[in-house]
Amino acid sequence: MSLTEDPTFAAFTSQESNVRSYSRSWPVVFDRALGSYLYDTDGRAYLDFFAGAGVLNYGHNHPVLKKVLVDYISSDRILHSLDMFTEARRDFLQTFNDLILEPRDLDYRVVFPGPGGANAVEAALKLARKITGRESVVNFTNAFHGMTLGALSVTGNSLKRGGAGIPLVHATPMPYDDYFDRDYPDFFYFERLLTDTGSGLNKPAAVIVETVQGEGGVNTARAEWLRGLSELCKKHDILLILDDVQMGCGRTGGFFSFEEAGIVPDMVCISKSISGVGLPMALTLVRPEHDVWEPGEHNGTFRGNAPAFVTAAEAFRTFWSDDELEKATIRKGAYVESRLNQIAAKHPDAGLVAKGRGLARGLQYADGETAGRVASGSFDRGLLVETSGPEDEVLKLLPPLTVTEEELDKGLAIIEAATDEALAA
Amino acid sequence: MSLTEDPTFAAFTSQESNVRSYSRSWPVVFDRALGSYLYDTDGRAYLDFFAGAGVLNYGHNHPVLKKVLVDYISSDRILHSLDMFTEARRDFLQTFNDLILEPRDLDYRVVFPGPGGANAVEAALKLARKITGRESVVNFTNAFHGMTLGALSVTGNSLKRGGAGIPLVHATPMPYDDYFDRDYPDFFYFERLLTDTGSGLNKPAAVIVETVQGEGGVNTARAEWLRGLSELCKKHDILLILDDVQMGCGRTGGFFSFEEAGIVPDMVCISKSISGVGLPMALTLVRPEHDVWEPGEHNGTFRGNAPAFVTAAEAFRTFWSDDELEKATIRKGAYVESRLNQIAAKHPDAGLVAKGRGLARGLQYADGETAGRVASGSFDRGLLVETSGPEDEVLKLLPPLTVTEEELDKGLAIIEAATDEALAA
Amino acid sequence: MSLTEDPTFAAFTSQESNVRSYSRSWPVVFDRALGSYLYDTDGRAYLDFFAGAGVLNYGHNHPVLKKVLVDYISSDRILHSLDMFTEARRDFLQTFNDLILEPRDLDYRVVFPGPGGANAVEAALKLARKITGRESVVNFTNAFHGMTLGALSVTGNSLKRGGAGIPLVHATPMPYDDYFDRDYPDFFYFERLLTDTGSGLNKPAAVIVETVQGEGGVNTARAEWLRGLSELCKKHDILLILDDVQMGCGRTGGFFSFEEAGIVPDMVCISKSISGVGLPMALTLVRPEHDVWEPGEHNGTFRGNAPAFVTAAEAFRTFWSDDELEKATIRKGAYVESRLNQIAAKHPDAGLVAKGRGLARGLQYADGETAGRVASGSFDRGLLVETSGPEDEVLKLLPPLTVTEEELDKGLAIIEAATDEALAA
Amino acid sequence: MSLTEDPTFAAFTSQESNVRSYSRSWPVVFDRALGSYLYDTDGRAYLDFFAGAGVLNYGHNHPVLKKVLVDYISSDRILHSLDMFTEARRDFLQTFNDLILEPRDLDYRVVFPGPGGANAVEAALKLARKITGRESVVNFTNAFHGMTLGALSVTGNSLKRGGAGIPLVHATPMPYDDYFDRDYPDFFYFERLLTDTGSGLNKPAAVIVETVQGEGGVNTARAEWLRGLSELCKKHDILLILDDVQMGCGRTGGFFSFEEAGIVPDMVCISKSISGVGLPMALTLVRPEHDVWEPGEHNGTFRGNAPAFVTAAEAFRTFWSDDELEKATIRKGAYVESRLNQIAAKHPDAGLVAKGRGLARGLQYADGETAGRVASGSFDRGLLVETSGPEDEVLKLLPPLTVTEEELDKGLAIIEAATDEALAA
């Protein structure tokens, strides 16, 4: 019986747009979730190495966060407030400053740009253009920054770009760190274009970059590459926008994924795991001297999602009062890396490559078909894991940071088995 | 003591961007809310004729919705799921179909475009361009459709447009219904441009319109104007996108604000009050024959905000199982209109004009300064009400639809007093 | 025998692009030309009411101009010099100043923008954007300003716009003077958009306008409309670019077609008849205070077409030392108008309308097919006359200004006969 | 006495725009010209290694071409005819086919795009976009293609790009052949972007390239690089536009500069020397299968510059009936190269580099200031030679192809002396 004929799925297949995608890989109806597990309507458990595409760094329904959320709602406190002053917003701002910014010696003003990561990117691009009076932006090959028009123009994926229906302009792609297997000096082309007044490159207002390209195939930028980029931007008076939507909030270890490189971007985009429980929320952080907006020049309805402020502040207190989570993430990440390398070594002719940093990990297969078979085989064995990369050739592992070692082992064993099966096919 | 020096506000003034706006009009810290009232940290009550800019049509923390929300979260059900199948999504789709679409004889597929109204507009514009193969869009004077680049390009406000930092193109403004005090035939210019092959107007993919322009100054389009627009679009093979982000979900009476006109737009954008309690959620409704997207061609992280699905479905059951809310809204709206007309009549030389439809109402003053004094005087008297329009010259009343007649009377009395005071100044 | 099979036309049909157009209406090979006549290779004479689309205001091979041209070339003087100083350029500049600008109390700097009218328009648009720092331009319905990308973006014709292959942006069409049969106040819509900060019109750098739209269908703007436009531009700090490429050099009477209205545009584009004998040449005239270009910021190879400078200066001396040509043009124009009105009156049910100013005249038919039959019937009778307008529904008469009254009579009689025949069909 | 105060220059300094450029380097008034010499109004001779920026490949006022031009004009033949059939156009088309295209086994349709090189480029870009349905174009670093908006968008020079006043979009620069001193494989970056569906490069409609970048600094592309580019375009279904405006008509040896590489571009832009005597004329050559334009979809007033057709056809007969000119150009070019190498060798520490191909030659200095002193010192010694390159650091030698060996020696001796002087400073 096809999905379309099955009454279980009738509401979806007949009423939701064809654009839906994840439900095609995982054709079950999920209902409950706790920690590292999701459960479908039949009660079957699925180990979650997807974590809402990076939204659920602290796992599903973390009891501490759930409690403050339920308490907040139950006591009739404000749920929605645009950018009005609220107690929830004050506590969020104060805690963010005290536990996240100050300890890292960072001085940023907070813009609440709207509820999603694309809003954070759109706000950063707008502000960078206003500050510099320039229009053009440099992005990197295989970048992903969002689906709204401004964010899409700096995104690489051709299917998604084509969806815009208008020519996407004002952006020029430059090679990301690993684009030529590091055969060439960093920024050799970008810097040449910037210093040559006849190059034809419109001088950019900003460069937008991810430290690890999750959607692009779990490509990692080395710390020295990020430092080189930061210096290049400073030298040429170009603003550096760090899109930490997927890699921030501890995914690679530190709260911000750029901490390890020791750089201080001009703007930082944060979203996904910021609320801690999956509620829509996003931030654009800007240096005080760049905060040149007029009141209301950028606005939006859902900038005051108070339940998200409450869980976000509690998440800071729970996970970022000390460095235990950071250390655990790095330790778990190293373990995943070693296991992925073992799997790769087991199939020396298959061209498997382990990639990633912290708990953002990838296993690259020879092609998208193979990676797809591994993902599908993993689902059959009770593991949710997606693929990414231009040809979907990379199995992308984003377990909750709170995952236990047993869960990691279980998931990696499934991936190993699914890989064995896929490569034997 | 200035706001900056007051420690109560230190977290806001030192850590939040200068772009914040509502908090400038209402410099208190809100904390609790129930029904038609907000309460600040000192316990002072404020009657709310703002309702989250149209997000809180059912008032704050409606007990029925709050209960299902708390129950859902408390029982560890899924909070975030992208576009995976979930029980919450299924129930939402089924209920939306059974209680909203079917009774109105509407056949739409649902796109979950992202969490905010701008996402709904961006998705509609992308799809309209894909369907038609054209790039240009016609919008209307004083339109407001959102702050992301695609949505901003069809928005009228010059401060917000300027914020883009790049020239906004691919859109041409046409006069909205009341733009010339109805001195000229409807669409006389638009239709002339469409039929003249030498006009220089790029043939548009779509027209995007609001039935009542909330941000633009509570300008209402007559039913016959909307019908004329719908026919014009059909005749010239242009898609009609109805942005019901602020006016939908019962604000003007019917669930959709276009019902009264008897038209069926090609696409409908819904957001704001759809979740019923202020959680970020948006929909783009498209005709089945226009649902030509590839899987994943448009996507986004927060398309699966399950708590919002749960409260949205419950709101349908609570408020849209019968026509009581619709009738009450129309009745209350007529009452507000009569009271605003009385206030206007009381000051015959002040050029006051009552505007609006249903419970989207406006009182237009001679200039923005006067309207601002009325809004400020209302706040001093315990009423939250904002201004809109190109010069902020319109006091904009968006009380919860659940407002009582006593509350309406109280708020209108405040507005009358504040008007008297402002005009006496 | 079809044109393709006829060896006479083989070189054209096999070697020239399909884009050729005039040769389709007049399938003979021309070779000689004098005064108001062209002659084909068989010696047959054609009375020329086309005059190179406005290039040959002084007729073909005017003996005085021909003499200076042959003398110049024969004596080995410089033919090509980019923007180097040459004696020919000096004489042109001096004569242009002494005989054209000074007597009209006009103070303009001369830009040599390149050889054609589109270059003059491109230069004006670039400079207007540089001066104002704005990008957008307002053009008018049925405008024609050229085929290069910048000029095309302010042109109305949809076939030609479509040829760009990219969306044409940064321009908004406004209704030209006669667009609504003068049912509405001038600029009622344009001014409303400019004064409404919420209109969504990007504030334009410039307005570009023709006093008579030749390609657009010989639509004339009244002097008071032009004055109103000039005042509107001044009031809103918008530059006024007058495209006098086709209507300048005496076509409507005065040397500049805007003299009659008493306005002084900020920039003037001149080309077509400026050389007097059909050599490619163009000018962009700018007010001294607007001459803010860096040396070489705009350049081009054929800015120093010395033979054209020589004939242009001689044409000034020959035709513009007194007001005889101007008076004759107005007189002849009035005569043509009266005869066209007679023809129209003869066919009261055919909807014929006489249009135009000076010796830029049009006779509008009910549709393009009828006008095409009249043009074709005129050709059969030995008269070259083209059609224009969005549907090619206007017979467009541009005889040389030096046409005799006998030639006018002869041509008008042909048009009358061809009209009679076409309407009888 | 400054130029402004000198009455000799009054007409220029007071009446011509500040945008003039060449006259700043050569502040004398030229009047006569013959062969390789220009003469100022005082009769002083200047040896011309500039040749109208490549317009005067056959020298000034070549007697054979002058004779046919004077004869044509004197006998009242048609001077201007848009795209009507004329005997002059027929002869041009036939001769172009018989002497240029057929002997080279090339099959192109001729578009007369307007009078200048930029028109040829604009037409090619428009047609390429129409054919492919794509908008983007790839150009190369330091490319120069013209000053109109479309042509400017594929030009590299930042001063000229800035002059546009709007963001230039739809073009991406790729590294030209010698951009990294050939340290990297050809097209390593371009091909990678094309094959990576996540690269973010909009798939281009066309690539536009010069075989030698004259304005860009006399950068030459090797034959194998051009072949590689041609193959890359074919493989990825991208049109190859060869801009031969400056390097065509024999400048590098063969009539087309791409002959040596053995490639057949999809479109070729020709202008500058095509008329042979400096009259404005341009061609866009397109493959028959790409000639998909509607009649009139691209047009323009000066597409029928008959005097230019006449001299162009005569130039074909005079110079291109055999291979003598081609051989002489290559021989003379080799001689110039050897002499430039001698000059470079004489100053081993000065970083001089000889560049170029055929009689398009360059001598690169360490910086623009030095090259400017050499150009200025050459002028003082009676030689016209300009600089090019992004910093104007390359002395650019474009003598007429008809230059004698004595003239070459004389000019090269001047350059040597001026170099010695400049480097001694």
PDB file of C-alpha atoms in Angstrom, chain C residues 150-310:
ATOM      1  CA  GLY C 150      20.553  51.075 -19.378  1.00  0.00           C
ATOM      2  CA  ALA C 151      18.568  52.778 -22.117  1.00  0.00           C
ATOM      3  CA  LEU C 152      16.366  49.739 -22.628  1.00  0.00           C
ATOM      4  CA  SER C 153      15.375  49.688 -18.969  1.00  0.00           C
ATOM      5  CA  VAL C 154      13.610  53.048 -19.459  1.00  0.00           C
ATOM      6  CA  THR C 155      12.014  52.030 -22.760  1.00  0.00           C
ATOM      7  CA  GLY C 156       8.398  50.853 -22.922  1.00  0.00           C
ATOM      8  CA  ASN C 157       8.093  48.525 -25.884  1.00  0.00           C
ATOM      9  CA  SER C 158       7.591  44.970 -24.625  1.00  0.00           C
ATOM     10  CA  LEU C 159       9.194  43.194 -27.607  1.00  0.00           C
ATOM     11  CA  LYS C 160      12.338  45.241 -27.188  1.00  0.00           C
ATOM     12  CA  ARG C 161      12.310  44.898 -23.395  1.00  0.00           C
ATOM     13  CA  GLY C 162      11.940  41.158 -23.701  1.00  0.00           C
ATOM     14  CA  GLY C 163      15.059  41.128 -25.850  1.00  0.00           C
ATOM     15  CA  ALA C 164      17.164  42.087 -22.844  1.00  0.00           C
ATOM     16  CA  GLY C 165      17.066  38.543 -21.521  1.00  0.00           C
ATOM     17  CA  ILE C 166      17.332  39.785 -17.943  1.00  0.00           C
ATOM     18  CA  PRO C 167      14.692  41.477 -15.802  1.00  0.00           C
ATOM     19  CA  LEU C 168      14.841  45.211 -16.478  1.00  0.00           C
ATOM     20  CA  VAL C 169      14.830  46.989 -13.163  1.00  0.00           C
ATOM     21  CA  HIS C 170      15.505  50.390 -11.564  1.00  0.00           C
ATOM     22  CA  ALA C 171      12.793  52.108 -13.636  1.00  0.00           C
ATOM     23  CA  THR C 172       9.110  52.790 -13.030  1.00  0.00           C
ATOM     24  CA  PRO C 173       6.767  53.960 -15.789  1.00  0.00           C
ATOM     25  CA  MET C 174       4.473  56.912 -15.170  1.00  0.00           C
ATOM     26  CA  PRO C 175       1.617  58.015 -17.447  1.00  0.00           C
ATOM     27  CA  TYR C 176       2.689  60.321 -20.285  1.00  0.00           C
ATOM     28  CA  ASP C 177       0.740  63.487 -20.961  1.00  0.00           C
ATOM     29  CA  ASP C 178      -1.980  62.061 -23.161  1.00  0.00           C
ATOM     30  CA  TYR C 179      -2.184  58.674 -21.519  1.00  0.00           C
ATOM     31  CA  PHE C 180      -5.728  59.002 -20.218  1.00  0.00           C
ATOM     32  CA  ASP C 181      -7.005  61.448 -22.840  1.00  0.00           C
ATOM     33  CA  ARG C 182      -6.294  64.099 -20.219  1.00  0.00           C
ATOM     34  CA  ASP C 183      -9.152  62.869 -18.033  1.00  0.00           C
ATOM     35  CA  TYR C 184      -7.022  63.200 -14.919  1.00  0.00           C
ATOM     36  CA  PRO C 185      -4.922  66.001 -13.467  1.00  0.00           C
ATOM     37  CA  ASP C 186      -1.302  66.013 -14.603  1.00  0.00           C
ATOM     38  CA  PHE C 187       1.064  64.001 -12.392  1.00  0.00           C
ATOM     39  CA  PHE C 188      -1.743  63.203  -9.957  1.00  0.00           C
ATOM     40  CA  TYR C 189      -0.318  59.724  -9.452  1.00  0.00           C
ATOM     41  CA  PHE C 190       3.387  60.528  -9.739  1.00  0.00           C
ATOM     42  CA  GLU C 191       3.207  63.374  -7.256  1.00  0.00           C
ATOM     43  CA  ARG C 192       1.122  61.331  -4.857  1.00  0.00           C
ATOM     44  CA  LEU C 193       3.726  58.580  -4.868  1.00  0.00           C
ATOM     45  CA  LEU C 194       6.525  61.084  -4.297  1.00  0.00           C
ATOM     46  CA  THR C 195       4.880  62.782  -1.355  1.00  0.00           C
ATOM     47  CA  ASP C 196       3.693  59.584   0.307  1.00  0.00           C
ATOM     48  CA  THR C 197       6.591  58.092   2.257  1.00  0.00           C
ATOM     49  CA  GLY C 198       4.740  54.792   2.292  1.00  0.00           C
ATOM     50  CA  SER C 199       4.107  54.588  -1.441  1.00  0.00           C
ATOM     51  CA  GLY C 200       6.833  52.070  -2.150  1.00  0.00           C
ATOM     52  CA  LEU C 201       8.267  54.125  -5.027  1.00  0.00           C
ATOM     53  CA  ASN C 202      12.043  54.217  -4.746  1.00  0.00           C
ATOM     54  CA  LYS C 203      12.798  57.940  -4.892  1.00  0.00           C
ATOM     55  CA  PRO C 204      14.129  58.469  -8.398  1.00  0.00           C
ATOM     56  CA  ALA C 205      17.496  59.950  -9.329  1.00  0.00           C
ATOM     57  CA  ALA C 206      15.965  61.305 -12.502  1.00  0.00           C
ATOM     58  CA  VAL C 207      12.984  61.513 -14.775  1.00  0.00           C
ATOM     59  CA  ILE C 208      13.674  60.896 -18.450  1.00  0.00           C
ATOM     60  CA  VAL C 209      11.214  62.282 -20.970  1.00  0.00           C
ATOM     61  CA  GLU C 210      10.669  63.000 -24.654  1.00  0.00           C
ATOM     62  CA  THR C 211       8.675  66.091 -25.625  1.00  0.00           C
ATOM     63  CA  VAL C 212       7.149  64.101 -28.468  1.00  0.00           C
ATOM     64  CA  GLN C 213       7.297  60.314 -28.344  1.00  0.00           C
ATOM     65  CA  GLY C 214       8.235  59.413 -31.886  1.00  0.00           C
ATOM     66  CA  GLU C 215       8.588  55.659 -31.549  1.00  0.00           C
ATOM     67  CA  GLY C 216       5.773  55.570 -29.004  1.00  0.00           C
ATOM     68  CA  GLY C 217       3.220  56.786 -31.547  1.00  0.00           C
ATOM     69  CA  VAL C 218       3.917  60.515 -32.073  1.00  0.00           C
ATOM     70  CA  ASN C 219       2.438  61.382 -28.703  1.00  0.00           C
ATOM     71  CA  THR C 220       2.969  65.031 -27.822  1.00  0.00           C
ATOM     72  CA  ALA C 221       3.362  66.531 -24.394  1.00  0.00           C
ATOM     73  CA  ARG C 222       1.800  69.938 -23.935  1.00  0.00           C
ATOM     74  CA  ALA C 223       4.064  72.809 -22.906  1.00  0.00           C
ATOM     75  CA  GLU C 224       2.231  73.159 -19.596  1.00  0.00           C
ATOM     76  CA  TRP C 225       2.686  69.475 -18.882  1.00  0.00           C
ATOM     77  CA  LEU C 226       6.410  69.791 -19.482  1.00  0.00           C
ATOM     78  CA  ARG C 227       6.530  72.832 -17.247  1.00  0.00           C
ATOM     79  CA  GLY C 228       4.623  70.950 -14.581  1.00  0.00           C
ATOM     80  CA  LEU C 229       7.070  68.075 -14.862  1.00  0.00           C
ATOM     81  CA  SER C 230      10.037  70.404 -14.607  1.00  0.00           C
ATOM     82  CA  GLU C 231       8.575  72.023 -11.486  1.00  0.00           C
ATOM     83  CA  LEU C 232       7.766  68.653  -9.949  1.00  0.00           C
ATOM     84  CA  CYS C 233      11.357  67.545 -10.471  1.00  0.00           C
ATOM     85  CA  LYS C 234      12.749  70.726  -8.943  1.00  0.00           C
ATOM     86  CA  LYS C 235      10.412  70.469  -5.973  1.00  0.00           C
ATOM     87  CA  HIS C 236      11.445  66.914  -5.230  1.00  0.00           C
ATOM     88  CA  ASP C 237      15.120  67.329  -6.075  1.00  0.00           C
ATOM     89  CA  ILE C 238      14.955  64.946  -9.034  1.00  0.00           C
ATOM     90  CA  LEU C 239      17.013  65.532 -12.168  1.00  0.00           C
ATOM     91  CA  LEU C 240      15.158  66.059 -15.434  1.00  0.00           C
ATOM     92  CA  ILE C 241      16.721  64.361 -18.458  1.00  0.00           C
ATOM     93  CA  LEU C 242      15.281  65.517 -21.777  1.00  0.00           C
ATOM     94  CA  ASP C 243      15.825  62.942 -24.497  1.00  0.00           C
ATOM     95  CA  ASP C 244      15.888  65.116 -27.617  1.00  0.00           C
ATOM     96  CA  VAL C 245      17.535  62.477 -29.772  1.00  0.00           C
ATOM     97  CA  GLN C 246      14.718  62.343 -32.281  1.00  0.00           C
ATOM     98  CA  MET C 247      12.883  65.611 -31.638  1.00  0.00           C
ATOM     99  CA  GLY C 248      15.910  67.890 -31.306  1.00  0.00           C
ATOM    100  CA  CYS C 249      17.862  69.669 -34.047  1.00  0.00           C
ATOM    101  CA  GLY C 250      14.772  71.512 -35.227  1.00  0.00           C
ATOM    102  CA  ARG C 251      12.297  68.682 -35.721  1.00  0.00           C
ATOM    103  CA  THR C 252       9.520  70.476 -33.838  1.00  0.00           C
ATOM    104  CA  GLY C 253      10.601  74.021 -34.763  1.00  0.00           C
ATOM    105  CA  GLY C 254      13.228  75.316 -32.334  1.00  0.00           C
ATOM    106  CA  PHE C 255      16.635  73.707 -32.180  1.00  0.00           C
ATOM    107  CA  PHE C 256      15.643  72.030 -28.921  1.00  0.00           C
ATOM    108  CA  SER C 257      12.133  70.701 -28.741  1.00  0.00           C
ATOM    109  CA  PHE C 258      11.761  71.928 -25.166  1.00  0.00           C
ATOM    110  CA  GLU C 259      12.308  75.607 -26.006  1.00  0.00           C
ATOM    111  CA  GLU C 260       8.636  76.186 -26.625  1.00  0.00           C
ATOM    112  CA  ALA C 261       7.823  75.075 -23.095  1.00  0.00           C
ATOM    113  CA  GLY C 262      10.372  77.447 -21.633  1.00  0.00           C
ATOM    114  CA  ILE C 263      11.962  74.786 -19.448  1.00  0.00           C
ATOM    115  CA  VAL C 264      15.654  74.132 -18.850  1.00  0.00           C
ATOM    116  CA  PRO C 265      16.271  70.428 -18.321  1.00  0.00           C
ATOM    117  CA  ASP C 266      19.163  69.291 -16.163  1.00  0.00           C
ATOM    118  CA  MET C 267      20.492  67.096 -18.933  1.00  0.00           C
ATOM    119  CA  VAL C 268      19.762  66.914 -22.648  1.00  0.00           C
ATOM    120  CA  CYS C 269      20.459  63.985 -24.966  1.00  0.00           C
ATOM    121  CA  ILE C 270      21.108  64.875 -28.601  1.00  0.00           C
ATOM    122  CA  SER C 271      21.980  62.641 -31.539  1.00  0.00           C
ATOM    123  CA  LYS C 272      20.421  61.657 -34.902  1.00  0.00           C
ATOM    124  CA  SER C 273      20.433  64.926 -36.903  1.00  0.00           C
ATOM    125  CA  ILE C 274      23.246  66.582 -34.996  1.00  0.00           C
ATOM    126  CA  SER C 275      25.869  65.847 -37.692  1.00  0.00           C
ATOM    127  CA  GLY C 276      23.484  67.008 -40.383  1.00  0.00           C
ATOM    128  CA  VAL C 277      24.363  64.304 -42.893  1.00  0.00           C
ATOM    129  CA  GLY C 278      23.707  61.075 -41.046  1.00  0.00           C
ATOM    130  CA  LEU C 279      27.089  60.432 -39.477  1.00  0.00           C
ATOM    131  CA  PRO C 280      26.983  58.805 -36.021  1.00  0.00           C
ATOM    132  CA  MET C 281      27.329  61.415 -33.313  1.00  0.00           C
ATOM    133  CA  ALA C 282      25.728  62.138 -29.968  1.00  0.00           C
ATOM    134  CA  LEU C 283      25.916  64.660 -27.154  1.00  0.00           C
ATOM    135  CA  THR C 284      24.890  64.679 -23.532  1.00  0.00           C
ATOM    136  CA  LEU C 285      24.503  68.216 -22.243  1.00  0.00           C
ATOM    137  CA  VAL C 286      24.857  68.733 -18.510  1.00  0.00           C
ATOM    138  CA  ARG C 287      24.654  71.741 -16.247  1.00  0.00           C
ATOM    139  CA  PRO C 288      28.120  72.865 -15.129  1.00  0.00           C
ATOM    140  CA  GLU C 289      27.315  72.177 -11.482  1.00  0.00           C
ATOM    141  CA  HIS C 290      26.438  68.584 -12.366  1.00  0.00           C
ATOM    142  CA  ASP C 291      29.673  67.934 -14.255  1.00  0.00           C
ATOM    143  CA  VAL C 292      31.106  65.829 -11.455  1.00  0.00           C
ATOM    144  CA  TRP C 293      32.718  63.056 -13.425  1.00  0.00           C
ATOM    145  CA  GLU C 294      36.308  61.993 -12.912  1.00  0.00           C
ATOM    146  CA  PRO C 295      38.427  62.160 -16.077  1.00  0.00           C
ATOM    147  CA  GLY C 296      37.813  58.945 -17.998  1.00  0.00           C
ATOM    148  CA  GLU C 297      35.020  57.730 -15.699  1.00  0.00           C
ATOM    149  CA  HIS C 298      32.905  57.437 -18.832  1.00  0.00           C
ATOM    150  CA  ASN C 299      34.665  56.996 -22.147  1.00  0.00           C
ATOM    151  CA  GLY C 300      34.309  55.356 -25.544  1.00  0.00           C
ATOM    152  CA  THR C 301      36.084  54.955 -28.827  1.00  0.00           C
ATOM    153  CA  PHE C 302      33.942  56.981 -31.213  1.00  0.00           C
ATOM    154  CA  ARG C 303      33.600  60.181 -29.189  1.00  0.00           C
ATOM    155  CA  GLY C 304      35.824  61.982 -31.684  1.00  0.00           C
ATOM    156  CA  ASN C 305      34.107  61.462 -35.014  1.00  0.00           C
ATOM    157  CA  ALA C 306      35.698  64.514 -36.647  1.00  0.00           C
ATOM    158  CA  PRO C 307      33.821  64.426 -39.972  1.00  0.00           C
ATOM    159  CA  ALA C 308      30.622  64.626 -37.954  1.00  0.00           C
ATOM    160  CA  PHE C 309      31.948  67.597 -35.980  1.00  0.00           C
ATOM    161  CA  VAL C 310      32.717  69.380 -39.242  1.00  0.00           C
TER     162      VAL C 310
END
